[in-house]
C-alpha positions as a printed Julia matrix, in Angstrom:
106×3 Matrix{Float64}:
 65.05  17.07   -3.66
 65.65  20.49   -2.05
 61.69  20.89   -1.21
 61.76  17.79    0.74
 64.95  19.25    2.34
 63.82  22.3     3.25
 60.04  20.22    4.79
 62.66  18.6     6.38
 64.36  20.81    7.89
 61.2   22.86    8.98
 59.79  20.18   10.43
 62.9   19.44   12.35
 63.27  23.17   13.73
 59.46  22.6    15.16
 60.41  19.67   16.47
 63.55  21.68   18.18
 61.07  24.3    19.37
 58.54  21.95   20.97
 60.29  20.12   22.82
 62.02  23.09   23.96
 59.1   24.19   24.84
 58.21  20.88   26.95
 60.9   21.55   28.8
 60.19  24.74   30.11
 57.31  24.3    30.93
 58.84  21.46   33.37
 60.83  24.17   34.69
 57.86  26.87   35.34
 55.87  23.49   36.89
 59.61  22.59   38.89
 59.77  26.26   39.96
 55.92  26.37   41.25
 55.93  22.84   43.27
 59.08  24.6    44.87
 57.39  28.14   45.18
 54.34  25.77   46.73
 56.46  23.5    48.63
 58.38  26.67   50.81
 54.85  28.48   50.96
 53.39  25.25   53.17
 56.55  25.26   55.05
 56.3   29.12   56.08
 53.08  28.49   57.04
 54.4   25.89   58.5
 56.96  28.24   60.19
 54.51  30.8    61.63
 51.31  28.8    62.39
 54.01  27.72   64.8
 55.49  31.26   66.32
 51.6   31.98   66.44
 51.17  28.88   69.16
 54.1   29.84   71.31
 53.52  33.37   70.8
 49.9   32.81   71.95
 50.55  31.02   74.9
 52.78  33.44   76.31
 50.23  35.99   75.79
 48.06  33.43   77.91
 50.69  33.39   80.09
 51.42  36.93   80.79
 47.63  37.61   80.87
 47.01  35.28   84.05
 50.12  36.99   85.82
 48.23  40.15   84.6
 45.5   38.85   86.81
 47.19  36.91   89.48
 48.37  40.9    89.8
 45.43  42.53   89.88
 43.22  40.57   92.36
 46.16  40.45   94.52
 46.23  44.59   93.79
 41.86  44.74   93.88
 42.49  42.07   97.12
 44.93  44.59   99.49
 42.97  48.23   98.62
 40.14  46.06   99.67
 41.38  45.69  102.97
 42.82  49.07  103.06
 39.33  50.29  102.37
 37.35  47.77  104.81
 40.21  49.55  107.78
 39.25  52.9   106.73
 35.85  52.11  106.82
 35.91  50.53  110.31
 38.31  54.13  111.69
 35.6   55.88  110.43
 32.88  54.06  111.91
 35.21  54.36  115.27
 35.75  58.31  115.06
 32.05  58.62  114.34
 31.08  56.83  117.02
 34.01  58.52  119.12
 32.27  61.58  118.12
 28.73  61.17  118.89
 29.25  60.09  122.58
 30.72  63.44  122.28
 28.21  65.29  121.65
 25.74  62.81  123.48
 28.36  63.54  126.41
 28.11  68.01  125.69
 24.2   67.06  125.92
 23.61  65.33  128.97
 26.04  68.07  130.98
 23.67  71.43  128.74
 20.33  69.78  130.24
 21.73  69.37  134.03
């Protein structure tokens, strides 16, 4: 009888241990699922933030390109004006030299 009681008690303890183990496994699985869901949410948020930043950067790049194009056009116009002035000055100097040569030849 004592042997039967000891066996029964041992069986009950083993059964309790398995039940506790199953409960802890369920808790671990639930935590794992929650963590995976949180990671998915974080990934989605990061993707949205990256998309927003990308859009902002593209807009800023377009602004910089527009500004640079305007500056290039301004510098180009200034350079063309300077070239015209240089050309005019050179033509005047050539005319003066030609006049001096004519005077010297007379």
